[in-house]
Amino acid sequence: MIIEISHFLSILATGLFFLVGYFSIFTPSSNSNYLSSLITRTYSQGFFFLFFSFLIYVWLAITDNFNVAYIANHSNTALPTFYKITSIWSAHEGSMFLWIVFLSLWGFIFNIRVNNNEILKPKSMGIISFILVGFLVFLLATSNPFVTILPIPPLNGADINPVLQDPALAIHPPTLYLGYVGFVIPFACAIAFLLHGDSEINWEALVKKWSVSAWVFLTIGITLGSWWAYYELGWGGYWFWDPVENVALMPWLAATAFIHSLGVSIKSSQLRIWTILLSILVFSLSLFGAFIVRSGIIDSVHSFANDPDRGLYLLGFIGLIVFTSVFLFVWRLSSIKSSSVIKKFSKQSFISINNILFGTLIFSVMLGVTYPLIYEFLFDQKISVGAPFYNAIFIPVVVLASIFLFFSVDSKWSRSINFEFFTAPIFLSAALSLALTFFVMQFFNTQSISILASIFAGSLIIFRYIYEIINFLFKKKYVNPFSVIAHMSLGLLLVSISFNSLLSTERALSIDINSMEEYKDLKIFFEDIGVENNSNYDSIQASFLVEDQNGRAFNLKPEKRRYFTRGQITTETAIHVTALRDIYITIGDQLDDGSWVVNVQINYLIRWIWFSALLMGFAGIILVFSKRVKA
Amino acid sequence: MNILLKLIVLIVPAIFIFLFFIILTNEDVYPGADYDQFELPDFELKDLDDSKRISIDFIEGDYVLNVWASWCITCIVEHPYLMNLSKTGVPVIGLNYKDEKQDAIVWLKKYGNPYQTILHDYKGNLALDLGVTGAPETFLINNGEIVAHYQGEVNDRIWNDVFMPIIKDRKMF
């Protein structure tokens, strides 16, 4: 009964959102006070209906209402309440529901924060509403989470997938979704701007903070996902170029380019065409991610159940959104006034180079994702595009972008830098970076160009910005804290990734109980192995005493678990974390001679990689809360 | 310049959407599957573990023949499924394909061994007779006769859709 109320509220919300869209786009005087306040109110009501519908759904999940087919299939009475809630986004229907609720939430916050006098507001709300209608119809027609099992519900649910019973996973999808759908705000405003066709309207300033907020969520969401795959899936690394990592990376790259381009458009009304195209691109790529994951077109850890109808609907819907925007863009192109002359070596020129480089990266990832699909279709053979392809493109392009970034620190808005600018900070940081790179080359005895170039590029950025910070502290020269932190984290990220790939090693050992193996500086003593019984799984738990070169000893207890309800076997890693390195142990199978296969990895600076990424997100938070930039 | 830009922004998304449409509506759901029936060719290969010679008569009854190699990335993905399959009682025989013996043994140590027996086909002779094009590939064998063949990763879906109908039909295992 209660589930029907929830279902009905969602349908009502769909209707209200449709009305908002209709009023704002198809009524001629959508800027009249009456109409704009009608739009605002109707949207809020639609949002409240949808939100209430979701709250009811959460409550049904908490109270184990197995009348609801989705809850019966993905939850279980034995689960802690926390995981009963997170089970909602553990599969397709529920996560789509959450995605839509988040989409409407962004619209709602935009609705209440932005004044009704803002000329673009009514049409933006209308575009957000039409997108909501599209997704709600998709939810209700092809992936309905409200389907019931009547008259007799099952006594207990089928349980959540065990790898999803994890705190990082509980927050990783919602954070990522908030990022993806957050770009609906800049997209809607860009389209509203194109619909108005008045080049004087400064839509870029309106969306700045919204875009950065969405970017922050996307950054943090991707980082959490990377961390989760490392310790829970036992992937043992931070990035695998998995198709679904790639479809999250593409909007991130596009969003990063978009934010840079946006800055230029606000400051000097240049690059406006770039900015509009990028805003369309970011949102299209976010939708493309949803399509890839939910159409079953790719097999991956993330893919949901295969259903061609869903894929076709989403493809059609995305096609509609993309083509409407692109046609509008083409139609209005001549009326978008953008002062097109960009001085050589001005800040703008560096950012346009940045746009081109990011565009290259996005296109390569797109190619990497789609090429295997096309190849399989044409030649009936599966191939995989892996790390070598991406490394070959990413390393040179990112190094190049970093070098441009390094020079851009000295550049000025709308002015060429004169060549006096080859001054102390540049020489000093270049010399320090060269020295560091040379030291790494000698000390670690490496000849790898890609590693050395990345270390050089990363340290260039770090040293250059350290100089800026010193200037700020002693000479009170203004620095933009957002830019300094974000770019320094990029430098740190490059350096950490380079050292990680330079130093990290792994080895599969076979060890007997009560015996010891040495690997690198580690002495690994296999103390014990035993079976443990838990409420919803059995596990084999091994216990190792590991001692490093400094004589520090610690226990590591990797496990293998078998979950009862699904019979799924999972590998639980044991990780010893220090500032510089992780010691990462998983157990495999027992060999015929009674020894066990033990996989040992030493991952250097892997925490630093996530730390830099989070720091980048933190920089975004600073910008969102700073007073200097107008909302 | 503007016309070029207009063309690009229209054509690029159109190409991608068209491609995805074609791929999605492709009727042939399992292009890697075929059901040509033929007798298992004669062979004599060494066992990977103890180098004993194994000939065609050594293995009897119904079993699954899985072509794998330590250099094959998809085999790692497929591997947990084979482990489960062998635990459910389905005999899985490995055909180690164009692989160094030592690499194969290390691989099995690292990931575990789902195979009852492993034929070491270093030169790929048997694989050639079977029509293997790469790894992984999986054959379903019913009393010395090949009854189903799948190119690519076997997982729950492939097992149920490609192999299960034949298994039920012939009352195998």
Short mmCIF file of N, CA, C and O in Angstrom, two decimals, chain A residues 143-181:
data_model
loop_
_atom_site.label_atom_id
_atom_site.label_comp_id
_atom_site.label_asym_id
_atom_site.label_seq_id
_atom_site.Cartn_x
_atom_site.Cartn_y
_atom_site.Cartn_z
N SER A 143 12.49 0.69 -15.93
CA SER A 143 13.23 0.18 -14.78
C SER A 143 12.51 0.58 -13.51
O SER A 143 13.05 1.28 -12.68
N ASN A 144 11.28 0.11 -13.37
CA ASN A 144 10.46 0.58 -12.27
C ASN A 144 10.89 -0.03 -10.93
O ASN A 144 10.81 -1.24 -10.75
N PRO A 145 11.33 0.80 -9.98
CA PRO A 145 11.72 0.25 -8.68
C PRO A 145 10.52 -0.02 -7.78
O PRO A 145 10.69 -0.56 -6.68
N PHE A 146 9.32 0.36 -8.23
CA PHE A 146 8.14 0.23 -7.36
C PHE A 146 7.37 -1.06 -7.61
O PHE A 146 6.31 -1.27 -7.03
N VAL A 147 7.87 -1.93 -8.48
CA VAL A 147 7.16 -3.18 -8.78
C VAL A 147 7.02 -4.01 -7.50
O VAL A 147 7.96 -4.09 -6.71
N THR A 148 5.85 -4.60 -7.31
CA THR A 148 5.62 -5.33 -6.06
C THR A 148 5.50 -6.83 -6.30
O THR A 148 5.24 -7.28 -7.41
N ILE A 149 5.72 -7.58 -5.22
CA ILE A 149 5.48 -9.02 -5.24
C ILE A 149 4.23 -9.25 -4.40
O ILE A 149 4.27 -9.11 -3.19
N LEU A 150 3.12 -9.56 -5.06
CA LEU A 150 1.87 -9.73 -4.34
C LEU A 150 1.24 -11.05 -4.74
O LEU A 150 1.47 -11.53 -5.84
N PRO A 151 0.43 -11.71 -3.93
CA PRO A 151 0.03 -11.29 -2.59
C PRO A 151 1.01 -11.70 -1.51
O PRO A 151 1.00 -11.13 -0.43
N ILE A 152 1.87 -12.72 -1.79
CA ILE A 152 2.72 -13.20 -0.69
C ILE A 152 4.17 -12.80 -0.90
O ILE A 152 4.83 -13.32 -1.80
N PRO A 153 4.66 -11.88 -0.11
CA PRO A 153 6.05 -11.47 -0.28
C PRO A 153 7.01 -12.53 0.26
O PRO A 153 6.62 -13.34 1.10
N PRO A 154 8.23 -12.60 -0.24
CA PRO A 154 9.21 -13.55 0.32
C PRO A 154 9.51 -13.22 1.78
O PRO A 154 9.39 -12.06 2.19
N LEU A 155 9.89 -14.26 2.54
CA LEU A 155 10.16 -14.03 3.96
C LEU A 155 11.43 -13.23 4.17
O LEU A 155 11.55 -12.45 5.10
N ASN A 156 12.39 -13.45 3.29
CA ASN A 156 13.62 -12.69 3.44
C ASN A 156 14.16 -12.29 2.08
O ASN A 156 13.79 -12.86 1.05
N GLY A 157 14.99 -11.28 2.08
CA GLY A 157 15.51 -10.77 0.82
C GLY A 157 16.72 -11.53 0.35
O GLY A 157 17.30 -12.34 1.07
N ALA A 158 17.14 -11.24 -0.87
CA ALA A 158 18.23 -11.98 -1.50
C ALA A 158 19.61 -11.44 -1.13
O ALA A 158 20.62 -11.99 -1.54
N ASP A 159 19.67 -10.39 -0.39
CA ASP A 159 20.94 -9.82 0.08
C ASP A 159 21.62 -8.95 -0.97
O ASP A 159 21.51 -9.15 -2.16
N ILE A 160 22.35 -7.98 -0.46
CA ILE A 160 23.14 -7.08 -1.29
C ILE A 160 24.42 -7.81 -1.68
O ILE A 160 24.90 -8.68 -0.96
N ASN A 161 24.93 -7.50 -2.84
CA ASN A 161 26.21 -8.06 -3.27
C ASN A 161 27.29 -7.74 -2.22
O ASN A 161 27.47 -6.60 -1.85
N PRO A 162 28.01 -8.79 -1.72
CA PRO A 162 28.92 -8.53 -0.60
C PRO A 162 30.00 -7.47 -0.87
O PRO A 162 30.36 -6.74 0.05
N VAL A 163 30.48 -7.39 -2.12
CA VAL A 163 31.52 -6.37 -2.34
C VAL A 163 30.96 -4.96 -2.16
O VAL A 163 31.70 -4.00 -2.05
N LEU A 164 29.64 -4.86 -2.15
CA LEU A 164 29.04 -3.54 -1.97
C LEU A 164 28.77 -3.22 -0.51
O LEU A 164 28.32 -2.14 -0.17
N GLN A 165 29.02 -4.21 0.39
CA GLN A 165 28.82 -3.95 1.82
C GLN A 165 30.06 -3.30 2.37
O GLN A 165 30.87 -3.92 3.04
N ASP A 166 30.18 -2.06 2.09
CA ASP A 166 31.42 -1.37 2.43
C ASP A 166 31.15 0.12 2.51
O ASP A 166 30.47 0.67 1.66
N PRO A 167 31.69 0.77 3.54
CA PRO A 167 31.37 2.20 3.71
C PRO A 167 31.78 3.06 2.52
O PRO A 167 31.02 3.96 2.13
N ALA A 168 32.93 2.76 1.91
CA ALA A 168 33.37 3.60 0.77
C ALA A 168 32.37 3.48 -0.36
O ALA A 168 32.04 4.45 -1.04
N LEU A 169 31.87 2.26 -0.57
CA LEU A 169 30.95 2.10 -1.68
C LEU A 169 29.62 2.76 -1.37
O LEU A 169 28.91 3.23 -2.25
N ALA A 170 29.28 2.79 -0.08
CA ALA A 170 28.02 3.41 0.27
C ALA A 170 28.02 4.89 -0.11
O ALA A 170 26.99 5.43 -0.49
N ILE A 171 29.18 5.54 -0.02
CA ILE A 171 29.18 6.96 -0.37
C ILE A 171 29.74 7.25 -1.76
O ILE A 171 29.50 8.32 -2.31
N HIS A 172 30.48 6.28 -2.36
CA HIS A 172 31.07 6.54 -3.67
C HIS A 172 30.02 6.80 -4.76
O HIS A 172 30.07 7.83 -5.42
N PRO A 173 29.01 5.92 -4.94
CA PRO A 173 28.04 6.24 -6.00
C PRO A 173 27.26 7.53 -5.78
O PRO A 173 27.15 8.34 -6.70
N PRO A 174 26.75 7.78 -4.57
CA PRO A 174 26.03 9.05 -4.41
C PRO A 174 26.89 10.28 -4.71
O PRO A 174 26.42 11.22 -5.37
N THR A 175 28.15 10.25 -4.27
CA THR A 175 29.02 11.40 -4.54
C THR A 175 29.22 11.58 -6.04
O THR A 175 29.13 12.68 -6.58
N LEU A 176 29.48 10.47 -6.70
CA LEU A 176 29.71 10.52 -8.14
C LEU A 176 28.45 11.01 -8.86
O LEU A 176 28.52 11.84 -9.77
N TYR A 177 27.30 10.51 -8.43
CA TYR A 177 26.05 10.92 -9.08
C TYR A 177 25.83 12.41 -8.90
O TYR A 177 25.41 13.10 -9.83
N LEU A 178 26.10 12.89 -7.68
CA LEU A 178 25.95 14.33 -7.43
C LEU A 178 26.82 15.12 -8.39
O LEU A 178 26.43 16.18 -8.87
N GLY A 179 28.01 14.58 -8.69
CA GLY A 179 28.89 15.24 -9.64
C GLY A 179 28.31 15.21 -11.04
O GLY A 179 28.17 16.23 -11.70
N TYR A 180 27.96 13.99 -11.50
CA TYR A 180 27.43 13.85 -12.85
C TYR A 180 26.25 14.79 -13.09
O TYR A 180 26.22 15.55 -14.05
N VAL A 181 25.23 14.68 -12.23
CA VAL A 181 24.00 15.40 -12.53
C VAL A 181 24.12 16.88 -12.21
O VAL A 181 23.35 17.68 -12.72
#
